[in-house]
Short mmCIF file of C-alpha atoms in Angstrom, two decimals:
data_model
loop_
_atom_site.label_atom_id
_atom_site.label_comp_id
_atom_site.label_asym_id
_atom_site.label_seq_id
_atom_site.Cartn_x
_atom_site.Cartn_y
_atom_site.Cartn_z
CA MET A 1 -0.55 77.03 84.58
CA ASP A 2 2.49 75.13 85.81
CA ARG A 3 3.81 75.01 82.28
CA ALA A 4 3.50 78.80 81.93
CA ASN A 5 5.26 79.32 85.25
CA HIS A 6 8.00 76.95 84.19
CA MET A 7 8.48 78.82 80.92
CA GLN A 8 8.52 82.17 82.74
CA SER A 9 11.13 80.93 85.23
CA GLY A 10 13.24 79.60 82.33
CA GLU A 11 13.08 82.96 80.59
CA GLU A 12 14.12 84.71 83.82
CA THR A 13 17.03 82.31 84.22
CA PHE A 14 18.09 82.91 80.63
CA VAL A 15 17.87 86.69 81.14
CA LEU A 16 19.92 86.48 84.34
CA PHE A 17 22.48 84.24 82.62
CA GLY A 18 22.70 86.67 79.70
CA ALA A 19 23.11 89.62 82.06
CA SER A 20 25.86 87.72 83.93
CA LEU A 21 27.62 86.97 80.65
CA THR A 22 27.32 90.62 79.64
CA ARG A 23 28.81 91.81 82.94
CA LEU A 24 31.54 89.18 82.69
CA ASN A 25 32.29 90.26 79.12
CA ASP A 26 32.40 93.92 80.18
CA ALA A 27 34.73 93.06 83.08
CA ALA A 28 36.98 91.06 80.74
CA VAL A 29 37.06 93.93 78.23
CA ARG A 30 37.92 96.42 80.94
CA ALA A 31 40.62 94.11 82.32
CA MET A 32 42.09 93.61 78.85
CA PHE A 33 42.00 97.34 78.27
CA ARG A 34 43.83 97.98 81.55
CA VAL A 35 46.41 95.29 80.75
CA ARG A 36 46.90 96.69 77.26
CA GLN A 37 47.19 100.19 78.67
CA ARG A 38 49.75 99.04 81.24
CA VAL A 39 51.74 97.20 78.56
CA VAL A 40 51.73 100.24 76.29
CA GLN A 41 52.81 102.49 79.17
CA SER A 42 55.56 100.05 80.15
CA VAL A 43 56.83 99.83 76.57
CA VAL A 44 56.77 103.62 76.21
CA LEU A 45 58.55 104.09 79.55
CA LEU A 46 61.15 101.45 78.70
CA SER A 47 61.72 103.02 75.28
CA VAL A 48 62.18 106.46 76.85
CA LEU A 49 64.63 105.08 79.42
CA VAL A 50 66.64 103.24 76.75
CA LEU A 51 66.67 106.39 74.59
CA LEU A 52 67.86 108.53 77.51
CA LEU A 53 70.51 105.98 78.42
CA TRP A 54 71.76 105.76 74.82
CA LEU A 55 71.77 109.55 74.50
CA SER A 56 73.67 109.87 77.80
CA ALA A 57 76.30 107.37 76.63
CA PHE A 58 76.58 109.15 73.27
CA LEU A 59 77.10 112.53 74.94
CA TYR A 60 79.77 111.11 77.25
CA GLY A 61 81.54 109.38 74.37
CA SER A 62 81.52 112.56 72.31
CA PHE A 63 82.94 114.52 75.24
CA TYR A 64 85.62 111.89 75.92
CA TYR A 65 86.91 111.65 72.36
CA SER A 66 86.89 115.42 71.89
CA TYR A 67 88.50 116.23 75.26
CA MET A 68 91.06 113.42 75.62
CA PRO A 69 94.19 113.87 73.49
CA LEU A 70 96.32 111.16 71.95
CA VAL A 71 97.84 109.12 74.77
CA ALA A 72 100.96 107.82 73.00
CA TYR A 73 102.53 108.28 69.61
CA SER A 74 105.63 106.68 68.13
CA VAL A 75 107.36 107.21 64.82
CA PRO A 76 110.57 105.77 63.36
CA VAL A 77 113.49 108.16 63.00
CA HIS A 78 115.57 107.93 59.83
CA TYR A 79 118.87 109.79 59.83
CA TYR A 80 120.74 111.28 56.92
CA TYR A 81 123.71 113.55 56.33
CA ARG A 82 123.28 117.05 54.97
CA THR A 83 124.42 117.69 51.43
CA ASP A 84 123.74 121.43 51.23
CA CYS A 85 126.93 122.45 52.97
CA ASP A 86 129.58 124.77 51.59
CA SER A 87 132.30 122.22 52.29
CA PRO A 88 131.94 118.43 52.68
CA LYS A 89 134.19 118.66 55.74
CA SER A 90 131.90 121.17 57.45
CA PHE A 91 130.69 120.22 60.89
CA ARG A 92 127.05 120.56 59.74
CA CYS A 93 127.56 117.76 57.23
CA LEU A 94 129.33 115.44 59.66
CA TYR A 95 126.39 115.02 62.05
CA PRO A 96 123.43 112.71 61.33
CA VAL A 97 120.10 114.53 61.30
CA ALA A 98 116.47 113.44 60.95
CA ASN A 99 113.19 115.20 60.20
CA VAL A 100 110.28 113.71 62.12
CA SER A 101 106.70 114.63 61.27
CA LEU A 102 104.42 115.51 64.17
CA MET A 103 101.33 115.24 61.97
CA LYS A 104 98.90 112.33 61.65
CA ASN A 105 96.20 112.30 58.98
CA ASN A 106 97.10 115.94 58.25
CA MET A 107 96.27 116.83 61.86
CA PRO A 108 98.68 117.81 64.68
CA VAL A 109 99.56 114.99 67.04
CA LEU A 110 100.07 117.33 69.99
CA THR A 111 97.07 118.92 71.72
CA PHE A 112 97.20 122.51 72.89
CA GLY A 113 97.71 122.91 76.63
CA GLN A 114 98.69 119.26 77.15
CA ALA A 115 102.12 118.36 78.54
CA TYR A 116 104.04 115.66 76.69
CA GLN A 117 107.17 113.66 77.35
CA MET A 118 109.37 113.06 74.30
CA THR A 119 111.86 110.22 74.44
CA LEU A 120 114.31 109.12 71.77
CA GLN A 121 115.22 105.44 71.74
CA LEU A 122 118.47 104.45 70.04
CA ASP A 123 119.40 100.87 69.16
CA MET A 124 123.19 101.04 69.06
CA PRO A 125 125.64 98.21 68.32
CA ASP A 126 127.86 97.24 71.21
CA SER A 127 130.98 98.04 69.25
CA GLU A 128 134.33 99.41 70.32
CA THR A 129 133.59 102.65 68.48
CA ASN A 130 130.47 103.30 70.51
CA GLN A 131 132.23 102.22 73.71
CA GLU A 132 135.00 104.72 73.09
CA LEU A 133 132.60 107.42 71.90
CA GLY A 134 132.03 108.93 75.32
CA MET A 135 129.41 111.61 75.88
CA PHE A 136 127.58 113.01 72.89
CA MET A 137 124.77 115.53 72.56
CA ILE A 138 121.35 115.14 71.00
CA ARG A 139 119.70 118.37 69.88
CA THR A 140 115.98 118.53 69.06
CA THR A 141 114.21 121.50 67.50
CA CYS A 142 110.48 121.73 66.82
CA PHE A 143 109.21 123.77 63.88
CA SER A 144 105.75 124.94 62.87
CA ARG A 145 104.19 124.59 59.44
CA ASP A 146 105.52 127.94 58.30
CA GLY A 147 109.05 126.93 59.24
CA GLY A 148 109.26 128.97 62.43
CA GLN A 149 111.19 127.54 65.38
CA VAL A 150 108.86 126.57 68.23
CA ALA A 151 111.16 125.01 70.80
CA THR A 152 114.64 123.57 71.09
CA SER A 153 116.23 121.02 73.40
CA ALA A 154 119.83 119.93 73.88
CA ARG A 155 120.40 116.85 75.99
CA SER A 156 123.51 114.95 76.91
CA ALA A 157 123.39 111.23 76.33
CA ARG A 158 125.18 110.66 79.61
CA GLN A 159 123.40 113.00 82.00
CA LEU A 160 119.72 113.83 81.63
CA PRO A 161 118.11 116.22 84.11
CA SER A 162 114.71 115.18 85.45
CA ALA A 163 112.32 116.49 88.08
CA THR A 164 113.96 114.61 90.93
CA SER A 165 117.42 113.50 89.88
CA SER A 166 120.00 113.40 87.10
CA ARG A 167 119.99 110.30 84.97
CA PHE A 168 122.96 108.89 83.09
CA SER A 169 122.26 107.31 79.73
CA MET A 170 125.22 105.70 78.10
CA LEU A 171 126.40 102.34 76.84
CA ARG A 172 127.08 100.06 79.76
CA TYR A 173 130.70 99.23 80.26
CA GLN A 174 131.84 95.68 79.69
CA SER A 175 135.40 94.46 80.00
CA ASN A 176 137.04 92.59 77.16
CA LEU A 177 136.99 89.34 79.12
CA LEU A 178 133.29 89.67 79.89
CA ARG A 179 132.45 90.50 76.29
CA THR A 180 134.47 87.50 75.08
CA MET A 181 132.76 85.13 77.53
CA SER A 182 129.31 86.53 76.60
CA THR A 183 130.05 86.08 72.91
CA LEU A 184 131.17 82.47 73.43
CA LEU A 185 128.17 81.70 75.64
CA PHE A 186 125.58 83.13 73.23
CA PHE A 187 127.47 82.13 70.12
CA PRO A 188 124.67 79.87 68.73
CA VAL A 189 122.05 82.58 69.30
CA PHE A 190 124.22 85.25 67.72
CA LEU A 191 125.01 82.97 64.81
CA GLY A 192 121.31 82.29 64.19
CA GLY A 193 120.48 86.00 64.20
CA VAL A 194 117.97 85.69 67.03
CA VAL A 195 119.82 88.16 69.27
CA GLU A 196 122.08 91.04 68.29
CA GLN A 197 124.99 92.51 70.15
CA LYS A 198 123.45 95.88 70.84
CA GLN A 199 122.33 98.17 73.62
CA VAL A 200 119.19 100.29 73.83
CA LEU A 201 119.74 103.90 74.83
CA ALA A 202 116.74 106.02 75.93
CA VAL A 203 117.22 109.78 75.92
CA GLU A 204 114.55 112.12 77.30
CA LEU A 205 114.34 115.09 74.96
CA PHE A 206 111.48 116.98 76.63
CA SER A 207 110.05 116.16 80.05
CA GLU A 208 106.97 118.41 79.87
CA TYR A 209 106.61 119.82 76.40
CA THR A 210 103.53 122.01 75.82
CA ASP A 211 102.66 123.00 72.28
CA ASP A 212 102.04 126.61 71.30
CA PRO A 213 98.40 127.12 70.24
CA TYR A 214 99.32 130.02 67.93
CA SER A 215 102.17 128.12 66.26
CA PRO A 216 101.59 124.36 66.58
CA SER A 217 104.51 122.02 66.05
CA ALA A 218 104.52 120.16 62.74
CA THR A 219 108.08 118.86 62.46
CA ALA A 220 110.85 117.89 64.87
CA VAL A 221 114.47 117.99 63.72
CA ILE A 222 116.69 115.60 65.67
CA GLU A 223 120.44 116.01 65.31
CA ILE A 224 123.11 113.84 66.92
CA LEU A 225 126.20 115.96 67.50
CA SER A 226 128.71 113.22 66.87
CA SER A 227 130.32 112.06 63.65
CA LYS A 228 131.37 108.63 64.95
CA VAL A 229 128.12 107.39 66.46
CA GLN A 230 126.82 104.08 65.11
CA ILE A 231 123.05 103.42 65.15
CA TYR A 232 121.02 100.42 64.08
CA SER A 233 117.60 102.06 64.36
CA SER A 234 115.86 104.85 66.23
CA GLN A 235 112.34 105.54 67.46
CA LEU A 236 110.70 108.68 68.84
CA TYR A 237 108.10 108.13 71.57
CA ILE A 238 105.65 110.82 72.69
CA HIS A 239 103.62 110.18 75.84
CA ALA A 240 100.96 112.50 77.26
CA TYR A 241 101.33 113.52 80.89
CA PHE A 242 97.78 113.77 82.24
CA THR A 243 96.69 115.86 85.22
CA GLY A 244 93.34 116.86 86.70
CA VAL A 245 90.22 115.65 84.92
CA ARG A 246 92.17 113.96 82.13
CA TYR A 247 94.10 111.95 84.72
CA LEU A 248 90.82 110.63 86.17
CA LEU A 249 89.35 109.90 82.75
CA PHE A 250 92.43 107.95 81.65
CA ASN A 251 93.30 106.06 84.84
CA PHE A 252 89.72 105.33 85.98
CA PRO A 253 87.81 104.84 82.71
CA VAL A 254 85.02 102.62 84.07
CA LEU A 255 84.31 104.85 87.08
CA SER A 256 84.50 108.00 84.96
CA ALA A 257 82.19 106.52 82.33
CA GLY A 258 79.67 105.47 84.99
CA VAL A 259 79.66 108.89 86.64
CA GLY A 260 79.48 110.71 83.31
CA VAL A 261 76.66 108.59 81.87
CA PHE A 262 74.71 108.72 85.15
CA SER A 263 75.06 112.51 85.35
CA ASN A 264 73.88 112.93 81.77
CA PHE A 265 70.99 110.56 82.42
CA ILE A 266 69.86 112.50 85.50
CA PHE A 267 70.12 115.83 83.66
CA LEU A 268 68.15 114.58 80.64
CA SER A 269 65.54 112.93 82.89
CA VAL A 270 64.99 116.14 84.88
CA PHE A 271 64.77 118.12 81.66
CA LEU A 272 62.21 115.66 80.25
CA VAL A 273 60.12 115.66 83.45
CA PHE A 274 60.02 119.45 83.56
CA GLY A 275 59.01 119.56 79.90
CA TYR A 276 56.23 117.01 80.50
CA MET A 277 54.96 118.91 83.55
CA ARG A 278 54.95 122.13 81.54
CA LEU A 279 52.86 120.39 78.89
CA LEU A 280 50.38 119.12 81.49
CA LEU A 281 50.08 122.55 83.09
CA ASP A 282 49.43 124.21 79.73
CA ARG A 283 46.54 121.84 78.89
CA PRO A 284 43.98 123.22 81.45
CA GLU A 285 44.76 126.78 80.45
CA GLN A 286 44.31 125.92 76.79
CA ALA A 287 41.01 124.14 77.59
CA GLN A 288 39.75 127.19 79.51
CA MET A 289 40.69 129.48 76.64
CA ASN A 290 38.87 127.22 74.15
CA ALA A 291 35.79 127.11 76.39
CA ALA A 292 35.83 130.90 76.71
CA VAL A 293 36.11 131.26 72.95
CA ARG A 294 33.21 128.85 72.36
CA LEU A 295 31.09 130.65 74.97
CA GLY A 296 31.81 133.99 73.34
CA ASN A 297 30.85 132.64 69.93
CA GLY A 298 27.61 131.23 71.36
CA ASP A 299 26.67 134.59 72.92
CA ASN A 300 27.33 136.34 69.63
CA ASN A 301 25.08 133.88 67.78
CA ASN A 302 22.23 134.32 70.29
CA THR A 303 22.32 138.14 70.12
CA PRO A 304 19.22 139.40 68.16
CA THR A 305 19.91 141.53 65.17
#
């Protein structure tokens, strides 16, 4: 009798232990399922956030590179003398002239509606000829691809009008004694070719040049109206003068990028949330329509013939 009771109590303990293990296993499975579900949701949410952030940055970058024009452009200027004159002594053949291309990769350098500042830099030897040259004019004419004249500019190398004042650009005067002392002082440097006896002259050709959208500039013809001018080298610099939104984008790039990417991110997030809510709202209506269709099919099947 005692042995039977002992066996029965052992079986009950084994059953209780098995039931406890089963409940523990079910709890562990449910916990693992919840953890796996949370991990999957976190990965999906993180992937969506990264995708939205990358898409926002891509949209801002596309807008920036399509909206912002070329900030600065420089090109060397090579002068020559005309040979298509009626007489070699004609004034047209006495002046050095240069054709400068305003195209880069077969595309216009200047953007429509953008103001540019064009400056011509002249490296001139500090010679007696240039010192005695006095004031000379620099004439610049812009032409389109079809050869039509777009704009023209004539500037004095001594007096250049600006928005606030008149600027004088000319070789700085040096007396003979000062030039002799400077030559003797820097004689080793001059002899080694490290430094040249020259002066750099900057002439503003256009202060706010805006290209014509119907006839974009393709070539600039620069003519120096002097037959005695001596030039080592020359460079044309074009700088964009930004205002409004372009000014903010160029001078505050980090802040502009942050605001632009954040705005795109908020817009895409709102659009995604509204799309997801629309999908959730359409599900009950679709379920009701399916239930109504199934109910109608069941009624038709139960109708006696």
